[in-house]
PDB file of C-alpha atoms in Angstrom:
ATOM      1  CA  MET A   1     146.566  66.604 131.852  1.00 88.00           C
ATOM      2  CA  GLN A   2     146.448  70.248 132.916  1.00 92.00           C
ATOM      3  CA  LEU A   3     147.319  71.412 136.429  1.00 93.00           C
ATOM      4  CA  LYS A   4     147.259  74.781 138.160  1.00 94.00           C
ATOM      5  CA  VAL A   5     150.552  75.577 139.892  1.00 95.00           C
ATOM      6  CA  ILE A   6     150.647  77.421 143.234  1.00 94.00           C
ATOM      7  CA  HIS A   7     153.863  78.538 144.916  1.00 94.00           C
ATOM      8  CA  LYS A   8     154.150  76.508 148.116  1.00 92.00           C
ATOM      9  CA  ARG A   9     155.322  79.346 150.357  1.00 90.00           C
ATOM     10  CA  SER A  10     153.682  82.445 148.946  1.00 92.00           C
ATOM     11  CA  GLN A  11     150.547  80.682 147.647  1.00 92.00           C
ATOM     12  CA  LYS A  12     150.915  82.824 144.528  1.00 93.00           C
ATOM     13  CA  PRO A  13     149.496  81.319 141.303  1.00 93.00           C
ATOM     14  CA  LEU A  14     152.277  80.534 138.819  1.00 93.00           C
ATOM     15  CA  GLY A  15     150.199  79.494 135.833  1.00 92.00           C
ATOM     16  CA  THR A  16     149.013  76.302 134.225  1.00 94.00           C
ATOM     17  CA  ILE A  17     151.089  73.348 133.049  1.00 93.00           C
ATOM     18  CA  SER A  18     150.214  70.426 130.831  1.00 92.00           C
ATOM     19  CA  GLY A  19     151.710  67.092 129.876  1.00 90.00           C
ATOM     20  CA  LYS A  20     151.188  63.349 129.646  1.00 89.00           C
ATOM     21  CA  THR A  21     153.975  62.481 132.132  1.00 89.00           C
ATOM     22  CA  VAL A  22     155.475  64.073 135.236  1.00 91.00           C
ATOM     23  CA  ALA A  23     158.604  64.944 133.246  1.00 90.00           C
ATOM     24  CA  GLU A  24     156.480  66.739 130.631  1.00 91.00           C
ATOM     25  CA  LEU A  25     154.637  68.644 133.370  1.00 93.00           C
ATOM     26  CA  LYS A  26     157.925  69.887 134.822  1.00 93.00           C
ATOM     27  CA  GLU A  27     159.287  70.769 131.392  1.00 93.00           C
ATOM     28  CA  SER A  28     156.087  72.675 130.661  1.00 93.00           C
ATOM     29  CA  PHE A  29     156.565  74.668 133.862  1.00 94.00           C
ATOM     30  CA  VAL A  30     160.228  75.485 133.149  1.00 94.00           C
ATOM     31  CA  LYS A  31     159.386  76.514 129.596  1.00 93.00           C
ATOM     32  CA  GLU A  32     156.994  79.147 130.932  1.00 90.00           C
ATOM     33  CA  ASN A  33     159.217  80.217 133.853  1.00 92.00           C
ATOM     34  CA  LYS A  34     162.734  79.744 132.500  1.00 91.00           C
ATOM     35  CA  LYS A  35     163.991  83.096 133.792  1.00 90.00           C
ATOM     36  CA  ASN A  36     163.328  82.309 137.456  1.00 90.00           C
ATOM     37  CA  TYR A  37     163.341  78.498 137.451  1.00 93.00           C
ATOM     38  CA  PRO A  38     165.635  77.232 134.667  1.00 91.00           C
ATOM     39  CA  VAL A  39     166.539  73.714 135.917  1.00 89.00           C
ATOM     40  CA  VAL A  40     163.942  70.964 135.450  1.00 88.00           C
ATOM     41  CA  ASP A  41     165.542  68.630 138.009  1.00 83.00           C
ATOM     42  CA  ARG A  42     165.113  71.244 140.737  1.00 88.00           C
ATOM     43  CA  VAL A  43     161.373  71.601 140.166  1.00 90.00           C
ATOM     44  CA  LEU A  44     159.341  69.857 142.860  1.00 89.00           C
ATOM     45  CA  LEU A  45     155.578  69.406 142.561  1.00 92.00           C
ATOM     46  CA  ALA A  46     153.311  68.070 145.272  1.00 92.00           C
ATOM     47  CA  THR A  47     149.604  67.688 145.909  1.00 91.00           C
ATOM     48  CA  LYS A  48     147.917  69.854 148.501  1.00 89.00           C
ATOM     49  CA  PRO A  49     147.915  68.241 151.968  1.00 89.00           C
ATOM     50  CA  ALA A  50     144.810  66.273 152.813  1.00 83.00           C
ATOM     51  CA  GLU A  51     142.770  67.433 155.774  1.00 82.00           C
ATOM     52  CA  GLY A  52     144.670  66.768 158.973  1.00 83.00           C
ATOM     53  CA  GLN A  53     147.971  66.238 157.112  1.00 84.00           C
ATOM     54  CA  SER A  54     150.970  68.594 157.142  1.00 82.00           C
ATOM     55  CA  ARG A  55     152.262  67.726 153.662  1.00 86.00           C
ATOM     56  CA  GLY A  56     150.982  66.449 150.362  1.00 90.00           C
ATOM     57  CA  ILE A  57     152.236  63.710 148.060  1.00 89.00           C
ATOM     58  CA  THR A  58     155.326  64.429 145.968  1.00 89.00           C
ATOM     59  CA  ILE A  59     154.581  64.097 142.259  1.00 89.00           C
ATOM     60  CA  ASP A  60     157.718  62.394 140.961  1.00 84.00           C
ATOM     61  CA  ASP A  61     158.610  60.254 137.964  1.00 79.00           C
ATOM     62  CA  SER A  62     157.424  57.101 139.712  1.00 77.00           C
ATOM     63  CA  ILE A  63     153.817  58.278 139.329  1.00 84.00           C
ATOM     64  CA  ASP A  64     151.978  57.362 136.137  1.00 84.00           C
ATOM     65  CA  ILE A  65     149.608  60.301 135.855  1.00 84.00           C
ATOM     66  CA  SER A  66     147.431  58.453 133.352  1.00 80.00           C
ATOM     67  CA  LYS A  67     146.546  55.841 135.986  1.00 83.00           C
ATOM     68  CA  THR A  68     146.966  57.484 139.385  1.00 84.00           C
ATOM     69  CA  ASP A  69     144.130  58.809 141.513  1.00 83.00           C
ATOM     70  CA  LYS A  70     146.485  61.078 143.445  1.00 82.00           C
ATOM     71  CA  ILE A  71     145.984  63.918 140.963  1.00 88.00           C
ATOM     72  CA  LYS A  72     143.393  64.626 138.296  1.00 88.00           C
ATOM     73  CA  ASP A  73     142.963  67.057 135.459  1.00 90.00           C
ATOM     74  CA  GLY A  74     142.456  70.624 136.716  1.00 91.00           C
ATOM     75  CA  ASP A  75     143.905  70.066 140.213  1.00 92.00           C
ATOM     76  CA  GLU A  76     146.038  72.645 141.974  1.00 92.00           C
ATOM     77  CA  VAL A  77     149.578  71.496 142.825  1.00 94.00           C
ATOM     78  CA  LEU A  78     152.187  73.091 145.058  1.00 93.00           C
ATOM     79  CA  PHE A  79     155.500  74.172 143.564  1.00 94.00           C
ATOM     80  CA  SER A  80     158.874  74.528 145.256  1.00 93.00           C
ATOM     81  CA  TYR A  81     162.349  74.964 143.784  1.00 92.00           C
ATOM     82  CA  LEU A  82     165.040  72.764 145.248  1.00 88.00           C
ATOM     83  CA  PRO A  83     168.469  74.196 146.155  1.00 87.00           C
ATOM     84  CA  PRO A  84     171.469  73.140 144.022  1.00 89.00           C
ATOM     85  CA  GLN A  85     171.679  69.359 144.008  1.00 88.00           C
ATOM     86  CA  ILE A  86     174.447  66.777 144.223  1.00 91.00           C
ATOM     87  CA  GLY A  87     174.242  63.110 143.295  1.00 90.00           C
ATOM     88  CA  TRP A  88     173.798  60.579 146.087  1.00 91.00           C
ATOM     89  CA  ARG A  89     176.585  58.435 144.625  1.00 93.00           C
ATOM     90  CA  THR A  90     178.912  61.438 144.765  1.00 93.00           C
ATOM     91  CA  VAL A  91     177.946  62.018 148.395  1.00 93.00           C
ATOM     92  CA  PHE A  92     178.738  58.415 149.351  1.00 94.00           C
ATOM     93  CA  VAL A  93     182.111  58.540 147.574  1.00 96.00           C
ATOM     94  CA  ALA A  94     182.953  61.833 149.307  1.00 95.00           C
ATOM     95  CA  GLU A  95     181.946  60.396 152.690  1.00 95.00           C
ATOM     96  CA  TYR A  96     184.105  57.294 152.385  1.00 97.00           C
ATOM     97  CA  PHE A  97     187.121  58.863 150.680  1.00 97.00           C
ATOM     98  CA  GLY A  98     188.129  60.766 153.832  1.00 96.00           C
ATOM     99  CA  PRO A  99     188.344  57.737 156.163  1.00 96.00           C
ATOM    100  CA  PHE A 100     189.952  55.751 153.338  1.00 97.00           C
ATOM    101  CA  MET A 101     192.836  58.239 153.311  1.00 97.00           C
ATOM    102  CA  THR A 102     193.284  58.845 157.049  1.00 97.00           C
ATOM    103  CA  PHE A 103     195.628  55.967 157.900  1.00 97.00           C
ATOM    104  CA  PRO A 104     197.791  56.473 154.774  1.00 97.00           C
ATOM    105  CA  ILE A 105     198.188  60.135 155.785  1.00 97.00           C
ATOM    106  CA  PHE A 106     199.644  59.052 159.130  1.00 97.00           C
ATOM    107  CA  TYR A 107     202.298  57.036 157.289  1.00 97.00           C
ATOM    108  CA  VAL A 108     203.790  60.254 155.863  1.00 97.00           C
ATOM    109  CA  PRO A 109     206.942  61.062 157.930  1.00 96.00           C
ATOM    110  CA  ALA A 110     206.273  64.817 157.986  1.00 97.00           C
ATOM    111  CA  VAL A 111     202.774  64.231 159.339  1.00 97.00           C
ATOM    112  CA  ARG A 112     204.037  61.843 162.010  1.00 97.00           C
ATOM    113  CA  VAL A 113     206.688  64.296 163.181  1.00 97.00           C
ATOM    114  CA  ALA A 114     204.146  67.137 163.236  1.00 97.00           C
ATOM    115  CA  CYS A 115     201.726  65.047 165.337  1.00 96.00           C
ATOM    116  CA  PHE A 116     204.038  62.970 167.532  1.00 97.00           C
ATOM    117  CA  GLY A 117     207.430  64.678 167.440  1.00 96.00           C
ATOM    118  CA  GLU A 118     210.623  62.720 166.789  1.00 95.00           C
ATOM    119  CA  ALA A 119     208.962  59.627 168.305  1.00 96.00           C
ATOM    120  CA  GLY A 120     206.755  59.555 165.234  1.00 96.00           C
ATOM    121  CA  LEU A 121     209.707  58.312 163.175  1.00 96.00           C
ATOM    122  CA  GLU A 122     209.891  55.092 165.183  1.00 96.00           C
ATOM    123  CA  PRO A 123     208.541  52.028 163.297  1.00 96.00           C
ATOM    124  CA  LEU A 124     204.900  51.120 163.837  1.00 97.00           C
ATOM    125  CA  SER A 125     204.095  47.772 165.431  1.00 97.00           C
ATOM    126  CA  TRP A 126     202.690  44.924 163.335  1.00 97.00           C
ATOM    127  CA  VAL A 127     199.338  45.405 165.087  1.00 97.00           C
ATOM    128  CA  GLN A 128     199.223  49.029 163.919  1.00 98.00           C
ATOM    129  CA  HIS A 129     200.014  47.964 160.351  1.00 98.00           C
ATOM    130  CA  LEU A 130     197.233  45.368 160.538  1.00 98.00           C
ATOM    131  CA  MET A 131     194.795  47.928 161.935  1.00 97.00           C
ATOM    132  CA  ALA A 132     195.639  50.374 159.149  1.00 98.00           C
ATOM    133  CA  LEU A 133     195.241  47.662 156.511  1.00 98.00           C
ATOM    134  CA  LEU A 134     191.850  46.442 157.770  1.00 98.00           C
ATOM    135  CA  TYR A 135     190.466  49.957 158.223  1.00 97.00           C
ATOM    136  CA  THR A 136     191.626  51.088 154.776  1.00 98.00           C
ATOM    137  CA  VAL A 137     190.345  47.934 153.056  1.00 97.00           C
ATOM    138  CA  HIS A 138     186.981  48.407 154.779  1.00 97.00           C
ATOM    139  CA  PHE A 139     186.546  51.877 153.268  1.00 97.00           C
ATOM    140  CA  LEU A 140     187.971  50.769 149.923  1.00 98.00           C
ATOM    141  CA  LYS A 141     185.169  48.198 149.896  1.00 97.00           C
ATOM    142  CA  ARG A 142     182.629  50.925 150.641  1.00 96.00           C
ATOM    143  CA  LEU A 143     184.013  53.137 147.882  1.00 97.00           C
ATOM    144  CA  LEU A 144     183.870  50.356 145.295  1.00 97.00           C
ATOM    145  CA  GLU A 145     180.347  49.387 146.369  1.00 96.00           C
ATOM    146  CA  SER A 146     179.202  53.006 146.078  1.00 94.00           C
ATOM    147  CA  ILE A 147     180.665  53.343 142.586  1.00 95.00           C
ATOM    148  CA  PHE A 148     179.788  49.966 141.082  1.00 94.00           C
ATOM    149  CA  LEU A 149     177.173  48.222 143.225  1.00 93.00           C
ATOM    150  CA  HIS A 150     174.714  50.476 145.032  1.00 89.00           C
ATOM    151  CA  SER A 151     171.558  51.851 143.487  1.00 87.00           C
ATOM    152  CA  PHE A 152     169.733  54.824 144.969  1.00 83.00           C
ATOM    153  CA  SER A 153     166.024  55.487 145.255  1.00 75.00           C
ATOM    154  CA  LYS A 154     166.653  59.190 144.632  1.00 74.00           C
ATOM    155  CA  ASN A 155     169.204  60.669 142.242  1.00 78.00           C
ATOM    156  CA  THR A 156     170.147  63.812 144.144  1.00 83.00           C
ATOM    157  CA  MET A 157     170.107  65.645 147.454  1.00 86.00           C
ATOM    158  CA  PRO A 158     170.755  69.306 148.391  1.00 87.00           C
ATOM    159  CA  TRP A 159     174.503  69.924 148.203  1.00 88.00           C
ATOM    160  CA  THR A 160     174.400  71.649 151.610  1.00 84.00           C
ATOM    161  CA  ASN A 161     173.701  68.247 153.165  1.00 86.00           C
ATOM    162  CA  LEU A 162     177.095  67.066 151.909  1.00 89.00           C
ATOM    163  CA  VAL A 163     178.868  68.936 154.709  1.00 87.00           C
ATOM    164  CA  LYS A 164     176.596  67.415 157.364  1.00 85.00           C
ATOM    165  CA  ASN A 165     177.154  63.915 155.963  1.00 86.00           C
ATOM    166  CA  VAL A 166     180.917  64.239 155.475  1.00 93.00           C
ATOM    167  CA  TRP A 167     182.114  65.804 158.730  1.00 92.00           C
ATOM    168  CA  TYR A 168     181.135  62.755 160.801  1.00 90.00           C
ATOM    169  CA  TYR A 169     183.161  60.326 158.667  1.00 94.00           C
ATOM    170  CA  TYR A 170     186.169  62.621 158.332  1.00 96.00           C
ATOM    171  CA  LEU A 171     186.313  63.596 162.013  1.00 96.00           C
ATOM    172  CA  PHE A 172     186.003  60.071 163.364  1.00 95.00           C
ATOM    173  CA  GLY A 173     188.293  58.737 160.627  1.00 96.00           C
ATOM    174  CA  LEU A 174     191.003  61.149 161.775  1.00 96.00           C
ATOM    175  CA  LEU A 175     190.383  60.295 165.435  1.00 97.00           C
ATOM    176  CA  ILE A 176     190.677  56.546 164.797  1.00 97.00           C
ATOM    177  CA  ALA A 177     193.766  56.905 162.620  1.00 97.00           C
ATOM    178  CA  TYR A 178     195.429  59.330 165.037  1.00 97.00           C
ATOM    179  CA  THR A 179     195.025  57.012 168.017  1.00 97.00           C
ATOM    180  CA  GLY A 180     195.737  53.851 166.017  1.00 97.00           C
ATOM    181  CA  ALA A 181     198.930  55.209 164.446  1.00 97.00           C
ATOM    182  CA  HIS A 182     200.065  57.065 167.565  1.00 97.00           C
ATOM    183  CA  ALA A 183     203.727  56.755 168.526  1.00 96.00           C
ATOM    184  CA  LYS A 184     202.677  55.710 172.046  1.00 96.00           C
ATOM    185  CA  TYR A 185     200.105  53.159 170.930  1.00 96.00           C
ATOM    186  CA  THR A 186     200.182  50.055 173.135  1.00 95.00           C
ATOM    187  CA  PRO A 187     199.205  46.763 171.425  1.00 93.00           C
ATOM    188  CA  PRO A 188     197.037  44.182 173.241  1.00 93.00           C
ATOM    189  CA  THR A 189     198.970  41.957 175.635  1.00 91.00           C
ATOM    190  CA  SER A 190     197.780  38.808 173.856  1.00 94.00           C
ATOM    191  CA  ASP A 191     198.168  38.096 170.147  1.00 96.00           C
ATOM    192  CA  THR A 192     195.090  35.899 170.450  1.00 97.00           C
ATOM    193  CA  GLN A 193     192.996  39.024 171.005  1.00 96.00           C
ATOM    194  CA  VAL A 194     194.312  40.432 167.749  1.00 97.00           C
ATOM    195  CA  TYR A 195     193.657  37.229 165.787  1.00 97.00           C
ATOM    196  CA  VAL A 196     190.127  36.834 167.150  1.00 97.00           C
ATOM    197  CA  GLY A 197     189.328  40.505 166.554  1.00 97.00           C
ATOM    198  CA  THR A 198     190.686  40.318 162.999  1.00 97.00           C
ATOM    199  CA  ALA A 199     188.683  37.198 162.235  1.00 98.00           C
ATOM    200  CA  GLY A 200     185.513  38.805 163.598  1.00 98.00           C
ATOM    201  CA  PHE A 201     186.154  41.954 161.561  1.00 97.00           C
ATOM    202  CA  LEU A 202     186.628  40.003 158.322  1.00 97.00           C
ATOM    203  CA  VAL A 203     183.543  37.839 158.909  1.00 98.00           C
ATOM    204  CA  CYS A 204     181.375  40.904 159.570  1.00 97.00           C
ATOM    205  CA  MET A 205     182.762  42.650 156.485  1.00 97.00           C
ATOM    206  CA  LEU A 206     181.991  39.618 154.297  1.00 96.00           C
ATOM    207  CA  ILE A 207     178.461  39.346 155.710  1.00 97.00           C
ATOM    208  CA  ASN A 208     177.966  43.045 155.057  1.00 95.00           C
ATOM    209  CA  PHE A 209     179.166  42.612 151.454  1.00 95.00           C
ATOM    210  CA  TYR A 210     176.864  39.628 150.959  1.00 95.00           C
ATOM    211  CA  TRP A 211     173.796  41.598 151.982  1.00 94.00           C
ATOM    212  CA  HIS A 212     174.830  44.540 149.844  1.00 91.00           C
ATOM    213  CA  LEU A 213     174.921  42.141 146.889  1.00 91.00           C
ATOM    214  CA  LYS A 214     171.517  40.744 147.795  1.00 88.00           C
ATOM    215  CA  LEU A 215     169.902  44.146 148.219  1.00 80.00           C
TER     216      LEU A 215
END
């Protein structure tokens, strides 16, 4: 199959590419434009938008060009070059690593003194230890699932999105750990509240793990 490539923004013709698969089409393009566009994985091809539509159909590896009716020999396709990419799995691990470490950080004496003064050296209550354990185990579970269990529909995303994804987890992780490990933290008046809350937390975490296995 041969396709005419048009730059998406400038509408400038960039030449003709050929191949039997989407991967071969992208490789054909990079071969002819290696100076400006050297990375195959950053090449994005899409069909022209249909009438009344704002965007076309992305031509990715899931499309069998020998069978699809989305593109045909001689069509014009739109080209764009993705910014530097980062793997989705890496993003998930980066997101969860911050909250995973927040409670352990507040166990470091120097950190406790810096945050809470001399009162930070007083022993934490058993409820605080339990809170730290449950919270840390929760994010350990997420880390292990991201590394060994999850599959992703797309391999990469722009690395600039990493900052937007990470700040939420890190900021709220620090907020939760700071208040939970605070020297002036006041436990619930009834141990029953703690036991019921812990049981509910564990049940929800197990249900969540079950569905992650199923999906």
